[in-house]
Amino acid sequence: MAVFTRSYPMDVDDELADDLDRISALPDDLLHVILSILGDATMVTRTAVLSRRWRRVWTHAQKLSFVDTDPKIRAKPGQFGGFVDWALAQRGDDNIQSLSISMPTSDSATPEQINDWLRYAMQHTIKTFKLCSPYHSSYETDDDHPLPILELPSNARTTSIELRLSSFRLRLPVSPSARYEALTELNLRSMCFDEEEAGARTLGDFVSTCCPRLRKLEIWGLKKLTQLVLCTEALEELDVNYSNDLQKLDVNTPNLRVLGIKLFIISLPLIDENSNKHLVVGIVAPMLEEIDMHIWADRHMHICIYTIEQAFAISGTLAYACADSTRAILTTVYGSSRTVLTSSI
């Protein structure tokens, strides 16, 4: 039978309330578990008023979720960003298992604050980090006033990262020594990707060279992502959705099992017959098991998927909707030296 003892003496107030407050008698490790279940950062920090015993317990909670549910009722601008800054500062250099920050728009914080949170998370978050601001902010204007930059640090300890920031340009680390050794899941949504801003480092290069353990990559609605070239052994799941500026998707992944591609490429200027600006998809994936491919397009496309060992285990959906100007779509799945699935338009 486990015996719990206090880590430090009680004060008089604690002794009087001891019979009513048995939770406070638990060791810190169990209190941190309780706070992790609670999750919401506002509620977690409010436990500090319960007693002296609780005053600093929350600063070691292993799961925090900051949510700006209704910015219109905030007492003053910047209140949410200031609260997140304060809460993270109280933790010092302590690690945290899970950190989530969600805002309706990026107006809830300054670009400098958001970049600070990202750097903090990459240094201190062990398992999962989510930074979400799905709607456009007031500082998104036009080409003369470009979107602010979200800059990934050169190193991270985090296992799973989800970034959904519609009002930012993503800048990847340019250092040759950049490493995301622990990263197994990466989910990028809605951001603007510009290779010039990335110092000529492409997203495919970042994944292939900096993320040796990445098993799952999800991409949703990235703007200005014109190519994705992946050569990685660890990747098992790839989902590319509505990144409609893509011109080239080239994947060489010996352990890829699940492939999803959804693209909507309509209302583009007609492409000259001699132009190279058509969509080319090439997949080399000998262990591929599932395909879910939906493409709506009015440009020339050539899609080839090569499999070897698991050719006859492939299942999934291939769907196309084409404009009148579509010249050709060719989709071929090869396996065991013979064609097992061919679709052409």
mmCIF file of C-alpha atoms in Angstrom:
data_model
loop_
_atom_site.group_PDB
_atom_site.id
_atom_site.type_symbol
_atom_site.label_atom_id
_atom_site.label_comp_id
_atom_site.label_asym_id
_atom_site.label_seq_id
_atom_site.Cartn_x
_atom_site.Cartn_y
_atom_site.Cartn_z
ATOM 1 C CA MET A 1 0.000 0.000 0.000
ATOM 2 C CA ALA A 2 1.361 3.388 -0.982
ATOM 3 C CA VAL A 3 2.053 5.895 1.773
ATOM 4 C CA PHE A 4 1.914 9.586 0.860
ATOM 5 C CA THR A 5 3.794 12.193 2.877
ATOM 6 C CA ARG A 6 3.992 15.949 2.492
ATOM 7 C CA SER A 7 7.075 17.305 0.808
ATOM 8 C CA TYR A 8 7.200 20.234 3.254
ATOM 9 C CA PRO A 9 5.476 21.284 6.526
ATOM 10 C CA MET A 10 1.890 22.526 6.629
ATOM 11 C CA ASP A 11 1.000 25.972 7.854
ATOM 12 C CA VAL A 12 -1.802 26.568 10.396
ATOM 13 C CA ASP A 13 -4.458 27.135 7.738
ATOM 14 C CA ASP A 14 -3.607 23.822 6.104
ATOM 15 C CA GLU A 15 -3.907 21.956 9.432
ATOM 16 C CA LEU A 16 -7.391 23.344 10.066
ATOM 17 C CA ALA A 17 -8.570 22.304 6.623
ATOM 18 C CA ASP A 18 -6.746 18.964 6.517
ATOM 19 C CA ASP A 19 -9.852 16.813 6.911
ATOM 20 C CA LEU A 20 -11.625 18.690 4.134
ATOM 21 C CA ASP A 21 -8.658 18.967 1.742
ATOM 22 C CA ARG A 22 -7.165 15.528 1.306
ATOM 23 C CA ILE A 23 -6.001 16.315 -2.239
ATOM 24 C CA SER A 24 -3.431 18.803 -0.966
ATOM 25 C CA ALA A 25 -1.829 16.017 1.058
ATOM 26 C CA LEU A 26 -0.847 14.193 -2.119
ATOM 27 C CA PRO A 27 2.743 14.448 -3.380
ATOM 28 C CA ASP A 28 3.533 16.937 -6.108
ATOM 29 C CA ASP A 29 3.813 14.298 -8.826
ATOM 30 C CA LEU A 30 0.190 13.238 -8.353
ATOM 31 C CA LEU A 31 -0.998 16.830 -8.185
ATOM 32 C CA HIS A 32 0.710 17.458 -11.520
ATOM 33 C CA VAL A 33 -1.218 14.524 -12.991
ATOM 34 C CA ILE A 34 -4.486 16.002 -11.696
ATOM 35 C CA LEU A 35 -3.665 19.393 -13.198
ATOM 36 C CA SER A 36 -2.773 17.745 -16.508
ATOM 37 C CA ILE A 37 -6.252 16.243 -16.651
ATOM 38 C CA LEU A 38 -7.685 19.693 -15.974
ATOM 39 C CA GLY A 39 -5.598 21.046 -18.848
ATOM 40 C CA ASP A 40 -7.045 24.534 -19.364
ATOM 41 C CA ALA A 41 -4.332 27.014 -18.399
ATOM 42 C CA THR A 42 -6.721 29.577 -16.906
ATOM 43 C CA MET A 43 -8.257 27.017 -14.560
ATOM 44 C CA VAL A 44 -4.876 25.508 -13.735
ATOM 45 C CA THR A 45 -3.351 28.844 -12.713
ATOM 46 C CA ARG A 46 -6.395 29.656 -10.564
ATOM 47 C CA THR A 47 -5.549 26.730 -8.282
ATOM 48 C CA ALA A 48 -2.827 28.985 -6.838
ATOM 49 C CA VAL A 49 -5.447 30.714 -4.652
ATOM 50 C CA LEU A 50 -6.542 27.506 -2.901
ATOM 51 C CA SER A 51 -3.788 27.635 -0.286
ATOM 52 C CA ARG A 52 -0.082 28.201 0.151
ATOM 53 C CA ARG A 53 0.388 24.538 -0.690
ATOM 54 C CA TRP A 54 -1.067 25.141 -4.160
ATOM 55 C CA ARG A 55 0.626 28.466 -4.833
ATOM 56 C CA ARG A 56 3.423 27.064 -7.003
ATOM 57 C CA VAL A 57 2.135 23.584 -7.822
ATOM 58 C CA TRP A 58 0.582 24.647 -11.138
ATOM 59 C CA THR A 59 3.920 25.894 -12.473
ATOM 60 C CA HIS A 60 5.013 22.257 -12.817
ATOM 61 C CA ALA A 61 1.847 20.964 -14.504
ATOM 62 C CA GLN A 62 2.694 18.732 -17.468
ATOM 63 C CA LYS A 63 -0.201 19.750 -19.723
ATOM 64 C CA LEU A 64 -1.310 23.313 -20.442
ATOM 65 C CA SER A 65 -3.856 24.547 -22.962
ATOM 66 C CA PHE A 66 -4.236 28.283 -23.615
ATOM 67 C CA VAL A 67 -7.416 29.197 -25.502
ATOM 68 C CA ASP A 68 -8.526 32.731 -26.367
ATOM 69 C CA THR A 69 -12.209 31.896 -26.731
ATOM 70 C CA ASP A 70 -13.652 35.384 -27.198
ATOM 71 C CA PRO A 71 -11.157 38.216 -27.768
ATOM 72 C CA LYS A 72 -13.994 40.762 -27.946
ATOM 73 C CA ILE A 73 -14.567 40.542 -24.183
ATOM 74 C CA ARG A 74 -10.934 41.027 -23.191
ATOM 75 C CA ALA A 75 -10.356 43.955 -20.867
ATOM 76 C CA LYS A 76 -7.579 45.321 -23.059
ATOM 77 C CA PRO A 77 -5.679 44.418 -26.248
ATOM 78 C CA GLY A 78 -2.810 42.005 -25.726
ATOM 79 C CA GLN A 79 -4.282 40.541 -22.551
ATOM 80 C CA PHE A 80 -4.227 36.966 -23.846
ATOM 81 C CA GLY A 81 -0.662 37.207 -25.151
ATOM 82 C CA GLY A 82 0.442 38.756 -21.873
ATOM 83 C CA PHE A 83 -1.181 35.941 -19.896
ATOM 84 C CA VAL A 84 0.623 33.282 -21.948
ATOM 85 C CA ASP A 85 3.931 35.138 -21.522
ATOM 86 C CA TRP A 86 3.419 35.355 -17.755
ATOM 87 C CA ALA A 87 2.418 31.710 -17.348
ATOM 88 C CA LEU A 88 5.384 30.399 -19.333
ATOM 89 C CA ALA A 89 7.778 32.713 -17.480
ATOM 90 C CA GLN A 90 6.565 31.290 -14.143
ATOM 91 C CA ARG A 91 7.661 27.832 -15.265
ATOM 92 C CA GLY A 92 11.263 28.879 -15.823
ATOM 93 C CA ASP A 93 13.289 26.126 -17.481
ATOM 94 C CA ASP A 94 10.997 23.264 -16.456
ATOM 95 C CA ASN A 95 9.982 20.877 -19.227
ATOM 96 C CA ILE A 96 6.354 20.192 -20.099
ATOM 97 C CA GLN A 97 4.799 17.187 -21.826
ATOM 98 C CA SER A 98 2.041 18.956 -23.769
ATOM 99 C CA LEU A 99 1.482 22.610 -24.688
ATOM 100 C CA SER A 100 -1.358 24.004 -26.794
ATOM 101 C CA ILE A 101 -2.041 27.653 -27.697
ATOM 102 C CA SER A 102 -5.162 28.513 -29.715
ATOM 103 C CA MET A 103 -6.404 31.927 -30.854
ATOM 104 C CA PRO A 104 -9.190 32.881 -33.287
ATOM 105 C CA THR A 105 -6.781 35.266 -35.042
ATOM 106 C CA SER A 106 -3.160 36.253 -34.585
ATOM 107 C CA ASP A 107 -4.359 39.624 -33.271
ATOM 108 C CA SER A 108 -4.461 37.989 -29.837
ATOM 109 C CA ALA A 109 -0.671 38.314 -29.706
ATOM 110 C CA THR A 110 2.152 40.056 -31.518
ATOM 111 C CA PRO A 111 4.316 38.202 -34.063
ATOM 112 C CA GLU A 112 7.225 38.560 -31.630
ATOM 113 C CA GLN A 113 5.248 36.843 -28.875
ATOM 114 C CA ILE A 114 4.181 34.012 -31.167
ATOM 115 C CA ASN A 115 7.778 33.402 -32.242
ATOM 116 C CA ASP A 116 8.848 33.454 -28.575
ATOM 117 C CA TRP A 117 6.237 30.790 -27.773
ATOM 118 C CA LEU A 118 7.494 28.643 -30.623
ATOM 119 C CA ARG A 119 11.084 28.878 -29.380
ATOM 120 C CA TYR A 120 9.979 28.093 -25.828
ATOM 121 C CA ALA A 121 8.012 25.060 -26.993
ATOM 122 C CA MET A 122 10.846 23.640 -29.085
ATOM 123 C CA GLN A 123 13.162 23.845 -26.057
ATOM 124 C CA HIS A 124 10.821 22.657 -23.312
ATOM 125 C CA THR A 125 7.924 20.639 -24.772
ATOM 126 C CA ILE A 126 8.635 16.913 -24.792
ATOM 127 C CA LYS A 127 5.599 15.348 -26.481
ATOM 128 C CA THR A 128 3.070 17.567 -28.265
ATOM 129 C CA PHE A 129 2.932 21.226 -29.249
ATOM 130 C CA LYS A 130 0.040 22.877 -31.042
ATOM 131 C CA LEU A 131 -0.081 26.526 -32.121
ATOM 132 C CA CYS A 132 -3.315 27.455 -33.834
ATOM 133 C CA SER A 133 -4.718 30.681 -35.275
ATOM 134 C CA PRO A 134 -6.980 29.662 -38.169
ATOM 135 C CA TYR A 135 -8.374 33.017 -39.260
ATOM 136 C CA HIS A 136 -6.669 35.955 -40.928
ATOM 137 C CA SER A 137 -5.456 38.807 -38.754
ATOM 138 C CA SER A 138 -5.569 42.557 -39.238
ATOM 139 C CA TYR A 139 -1.882 42.776 -40.112
ATOM 140 C CA GLU A 140 -2.310 40.665 -43.238
ATOM 141 C CA THR A 141 -2.537 43.150 -46.101
ATOM 142 C CA ASP A 142 -0.837 42.907 -49.491
ATOM 143 C CA ASP A 143 2.492 42.401 -51.235
ATOM 144 C CA ASP A 144 3.704 45.809 -50.080
ATOM 145 C CA HIS A 145 3.106 44.742 -46.493
ATOM 146 C CA PRO A 146 4.108 41.063 -46.358
ATOM 147 C CA LEU A 147 2.939 38.655 -43.734
ATOM 148 C CA PRO A 148 5.066 38.336 -40.593
ATOM 149 C CA ILE A 149 7.515 35.457 -40.423
ATOM 150 C CA LEU A 150 7.224 32.398 -38.223
ATOM 151 C CA GLU A 151 10.756 31.081 -37.843
ATOM 152 C CA LEU A 152 11.389 27.489 -36.835
ATOM 153 C CA PRO A 153 14.342 27.157 -34.447
ATOM 154 C CA SER A 154 17.323 25.070 -35.505
ATOM 155 C CA ASN A 155 16.698 22.378 -32.902
ATOM 156 C CA ALA A 156 13.720 20.874 -31.119
ATOM 157 C CA ARG A 157 12.995 18.154 -28.579
ATOM 158 C CA THR A 158 9.306 17.833 -29.428
ATOM 159 C CA THR A 159 7.719 14.600 -30.662
ATOM 160 C CA SER A 160 4.610 16.052 -32.347
ATOM 161 C CA ILE A 161 4.164 19.563 -33.819
ATOM 162 C CA GLU A 162 1.040 21.139 -35.307
ATOM 163 C CA LEU A 163 1.214 24.687 -36.680
ATOM 164 C CA ARG A 164 -1.882 26.348 -38.082
ATOM 165 C CA LEU A 165 -1.265 30.036 -38.657
ATOM 166 C CA SER A 166 -3.024 31.576 -41.647
ATOM 167 C CA SER A 167 -1.375 34.961 -41.242
ATOM 168 C CA PHE A 168 2.279 33.899 -41.263
ATOM 169 C CA ARG A 169 5.044 32.986 -43.668
ATOM 170 C CA LEU A 170 6.972 29.901 -42.602
ATOM 171 C CA ARG A 171 10.758 30.178 -42.477
ATOM 172 C CA LEU A 172 12.662 26.925 -42.052
ATOM 173 C CA PRO A 173 16.001 26.693 -40.215
ATOM 174 C CA VAL A 174 18.889 27.203 -42.637
ATOM 175 C CA SER A 175 21.680 25.912 -40.411
ATOM 176 C CA PRO A 176 23.294 22.709 -41.764
ATOM 177 C CA SER A 177 23.276 21.388 -38.186
ATOM 178 C CA ALA A 178 19.518 21.874 -37.698
ATOM 179 C CA ARG A 179 18.011 18.735 -36.167
ATOM 180 C CA TYR A 180 14.562 17.646 -35.036
ATOM 181 C CA GLU A 181 15.699 14.257 -33.761
ATOM 182 C CA ALA A 182 12.615 13.391 -31.702
ATOM 183 C CA LEU A 183 9.975 14.582 -34.183
ATOM 184 C CA THR A 184 7.650 11.785 -35.351
ATOM 185 C CA GLU A 185 4.571 13.794 -36.434
ATOM 186 C CA LEU A 186 4.424 17.132 -38.274
ATOM 187 C CA ASN A 187 1.206 18.894 -39.261
ATOM 188 C CA LEU A 188 1.443 22.191 -41.185
ATOM 189 C CA ARG A 189 -1.742 24.067 -42.083
ATOM 190 C CA SER A 190 -2.734 27.250 -43.876
ATOM 191 C CA MET A 191 0.587 29.063 -43.715
ATOM 192 C CA CYS A 192 2.346 30.737 -46.603
ATOM 193 C CA PHE A 193 5.514 28.967 -47.625
ATOM 194 C CA ASP A 194 8.162 30.865 -49.552
ATOM 195 C CA GLU A 195 11.466 29.193 -50.362
ATOM 196 C CA GLU A 196 13.171 32.558 -50.786
ATOM 197 C CA GLU A 197 12.238 33.354 -47.205
ATOM 198 C CA ALA A 198 13.461 29.902 -46.168
ATOM 199 C CA GLY A 199 17.002 30.672 -47.291
ATOM 200 C CA ALA A 200 16.693 28.240 -50.204
ATOM 201 C CA ARG A 201 15.897 25.330 -47.847
ATOM 202 C CA THR A 202 12.843 23.529 -49.118
ATOM 203 C CA LEU A 203 10.263 21.787 -46.986
ATOM 204 C CA GLY A 204 11.275 18.471 -48.513
ATOM 205 C CA ASP A 205 14.911 19.093 -47.634
ATOM 206 C CA PHE A 206 13.983 19.992 -44.054
ATOM 207 C CA VAL A 207 11.954 16.804 -43.602
ATOM 208 C CA SER A 208 14.497 14.577 -45.347
ATOM 209 C CA THR A 209 17.633 15.873 -43.618
ATOM 210 C CA CYS A 210 16.512 17.312 -40.269
ATOM 211 C CA CYS A 211 13.750 14.904 -39.187
ATOM 212 C CA PRO A 212 15.203 11.363 -39.267
ATOM 213 C CA ARG A 213 12.376 9.828 -37.205
ATOM 214 C CA LEU A 214 9.391 11.540 -38.852
ATOM 215 C CA ARG A 215 6.671 8.928 -39.444
ATOM 216 C CA LYS A 216 3.662 11.108 -40.271
ATOM 217 C CA LEU A 217 3.536 14.293 -42.374
ATOM 218 C CA GLU A 218 0.304 16.221 -42.967
ATOM 219 C CA ILE A 219 0.090 19.323 -45.160
ATOM 220 C CA TRP A 220 -3.103 21.357 -45.479
ATOM 221 C CA GLY A 221 -3.517 24.453 -47.615
ATOM 222 C CA LEU A 222 0.075 25.675 -47.694
ATOM 223 C CA LYS A 223 0.375 28.630 -50.040
ATOM 224 C CA LYS A 224 3.342 29.136 -52.412
ATOM 225 C CA LEU A 225 4.563 25.595 -51.881
ATOM 226 C CA THR A 226 5.533 24.749 -55.461
ATOM 227 C CA GLN A 227 7.469 21.547 -54.842
ATOM 228 C CA LEU A 228 7.760 18.808 -52.259
ATOM 229 C CA VAL A 229 10.612 16.364 -52.784
ATOM 230 C CA LEU A 230 10.949 13.773 -50.033
ATOM 231 C CA CYS A 231 13.582 11.099 -49.594
ATOM 232 C CA THR A 232 13.191 9.585 -46.149
ATOM 233 C CA GLU A 233 13.173 6.070 -44.764
ATOM 234 C CA ALA A 234 11.097 6.647 -41.631
ATOM 235 C CA LEU A 235 7.970 8.191 -43.214
ATOM 236 C CA GLU A 236 4.913 5.904 -43.028
ATOM 237 C CA GLU A 237 2.000 8.292 -43.656
ATOM 238 C CA LEU A 238 1.838 11.236 -46.065
ATOM 239 C CA ASP A 239 -1.210 13.453 -46.488
ATOM 240 C CA VAL A 240 -1.075 16.396 -48.918
ATOM 241 C CA ASN A 241 -4.292 18.416 -48.998
ATOM 242 C CA TYR A 242 -5.236 21.535 -50.964
ATOM 243 C CA SER A 243 -1.707 22.895 -51.326
ATOM 244 C CA ASN A 244 -2.782 24.011 -54.747
ATOM 245 C CA ASP A 245 0.404 25.798 -55.826
ATOM 246 C CA LEU A 246 2.182 22.451 -56.085
ATOM 247 C CA GLN A 247 3.850 21.719 -59.406
ATOM 248 C CA LYS A 248 5.995 18.799 -58.301
ATOM 249 C CA LEU A 249 5.478 16.077 -55.704
ATOM 250 C CA ASP A 250 8.342 13.589 -55.731
ATOM 251 C CA VAL A 251 8.413 11.028 -52.935
ATOM 252 C CA ASN A 252 10.906 8.200 -52.376
ATOM 253 C CA THR A 253 9.843 6.508 -49.158
ATOM 254 C CA PRO A 254 10.614 2.804 -48.694
ATOM 255 C CA ASN A 255 8.346 2.462 -45.638
ATOM 256 C CA LEU A 256 5.366 4.588 -46.734
ATOM 257 C CA ARG A 257 2.107 2.722 -46.050
ATOM 258 C CA VAL A 258 -0.602 5.387 -46.371
ATOM 259 C CA LEU A 259 -0.790 8.059 -49.081
ATOM 260 C CA GLY A 260 -3.449 10.754 -49.357
ATOM 261 C CA ILE A 261 -3.485 13.505 -51.983
ATOM 262 C CA LYS A 262 -6.287 16.037 -52.384
ATOM 263 C CA LEU A 263 -5.684 18.925 -54.776
ATOM 264 C CA PHE A 264 -8.066 21.499 -56.224
ATOM 265 C CA ILE A 265 -6.297 23.275 -59.078
ATOM 266 C CA ILE A 266 -8.953 25.148 -61.023
ATOM 267 C CA SER A 267 -9.275 28.539 -62.734
ATOM 268 C CA LEU A 268 -5.614 28.826 -63.572
ATOM 269 C CA PRO A 269 -4.380 30.544 -66.746
ATOM 270 C CA LEU A 270 -4.199 28.128 -69.639
ATOM 271 C CA ILE A 271 -0.737 26.671 -69.845
ATOM 272 C CA ASP A 272 1.164 26.690 -73.087
ATOM 273 C CA GLU A 273 1.732 23.267 -74.548
ATOM 274 C CA ASN A 274 5.500 23.685 -74.267
ATOM 275 C CA SER A 275 5.359 24.940 -70.691
ATOM 276 C CA ASN A 276 6.837 22.883 -67.861
ATOM 277 C CA LYS A 277 4.293 24.210 -65.387
ATOM 278 C CA HIS A 278 2.244 21.056 -65.242
ATOM 279 C CA LEU A 279 1.681 18.936 -62.150
ATOM 280 C CA VAL A 280 4.035 15.979 -61.802
ATOM 281 C CA VAL A 281 3.548 13.428 -59.033
ATOM 282 C CA GLY A 282 6.023 10.583 -58.619
ATOM 283 C CA ILE A 283 5.805 8.142 -55.711
ATOM 284 C CA VAL A 284 8.247 5.306 -55.040
ATOM 285 C CA ALA A 285 6.791 3.363 -52.109
ATOM 286 C CA PRO A 286 7.348 -0.413 -52.070
ATOM 287 C CA MET A 287 5.341 -0.893 -48.841
ATOM 288 C CA LEU A 288 2.318 1.186 -49.888
ATOM 289 C CA GLU A 289 -1.002 -0.219 -48.609
ATOM 290 C CA GLU A 290 -3.585 2.574 -48.938
ATOM 291 C CA ILE A 291 -4.153 5.284 -51.533
ATOM 292 C CA ASP A 292 -6.744 8.035 -51.276
ATOM 293 C CA MET A 293 -6.326 10.442 -54.188
ATOM 294 C CA HIS A 294 -8.762 13.176 -55.244
ATOM 295 C CA ILE A 295 -7.612 15.703 -57.834
ATOM 296 C CA TRP A 296 -9.658 18.436 -59.504
ATOM 297 C CA ALA A 297 -7.524 20.233 -62.086
ATOM 298 C CA ASP A 298 -7.387 22.145 -65.351
ATOM 299 C CA ARG A 299 -3.695 21.607 -66.041
ATOM 300 C CA HIS A 300 -1.648 18.831 -67.585
ATOM 301 C CA MET A 301 -0.818 16.149 -65.020
ATOM 302 C CA HIS A 302 1.317 13.038 -64.951
ATOM 303 C CA ILE A 303 1.052 10.823 -61.890
ATOM 304 C CA CYS A 304 3.044 7.624 -61.357
ATOM 305 C CA ILE A 305 3.061 5.463 -58.237
ATOM 306 C CA TYR A 306 5.561 2.617 -58.034
ATOM 307 C CA THR A 307 5.184 -0.227 -55.545
ATOM 308 C CA ILE A 308 6.926 -3.564 -55.291
ATOM 309 C CA GLU A 309 6.359 -5.820 -52.307
ATOM 310 C CA GLN A 310 2.780 -4.970 -51.345
ATOM 311 C CA ALA A 311 1.327 -4.321 -54.768
ATOM 312 C CA PHE A 312 -1.727 -6.499 -54.365
ATOM 313 C CA ALA A 313 -2.545 -5.149 -50.889
ATOM 314 C CA ILE A 314 -3.231 -1.661 -52.248
ATOM 315 C CA SER A 315 -6.706 -0.290 -51.621
ATOM 316 C CA GLY A 316 -8.202 3.157 -51.841
ATOM 317 C CA THR A 317 -9.867 5.761 -53.980
ATOM 318 C CA LEU A 318 -8.733 7.508 -57.138
ATOM 319 C CA ALA A 319 -11.035 10.357 -58.137
ATOM 320 C CA TYR A 320 -10.651 13.108 -60.738
ATOM 321 C CA ALA A 321 -12.765 16.016 -61.914
ATOM 322 C CA CYS A 322 -11.422 17.784 -64.975
ATOM 323 C CA ALA A 323 -12.131 21.004 -66.778
ATOM 324 C CA ASP A 324 -12.560 21.014 -70.564
ATOM 325 C CA SER A 325 -9.025 22.347 -70.963
ATOM 326 C CA THR A 326 -7.469 19.339 -69.274
ATOM 327 C CA ARG A 327 -5.146 17.638 -71.721
ATOM 328 C CA ALA A 328 -4.287 14.445 -69.902
ATOM 329 C CA ILE A 329 -4.139 12.670 -66.602
ATOM 330 C CA LEU A 330 -2.232 9.433 -66.337
ATOM 331 C CA THR A 331 -2.178 7.494 -63.096
ATOM 332 C CA THR A 332 -0.348 4.211 -62.967
ATOM 333 C CA VAL A 333 0.416 1.913 -60.063
ATOM 334 C CA TYR A 334 3.184 -0.589 -60.763
ATOM 335 C CA GLY A 335 3.981 -3.662 -58.703
ATOM 336 C CA SER A 336 5.864 -6.934 -58.969
ATOM 337 C CA SER A 337 6.973 -6.112 -62.525
ATOM 338 C CA ARG A 338 3.377 -5.832 -63.700
ATOM 339 C CA THR A 339 0.767 -3.094 -63.777
ATOM 340 C CA VAL A 340 -1.905 -3.632 -61.138
ATOM 341 C CA LEU A 341 -3.855 -0.386 -61.402
ATOM 342 C CA THR A 342 -4.035 2.120 -64.236
ATOM 343 C CA SER A 343 -6.303 5.127 -64.586
ATOM 344 C CA SER A 344 -6.063 7.587 -67.455
ATOM 345 C CA ILE A 345 -8.120 10.473 -68.767
#
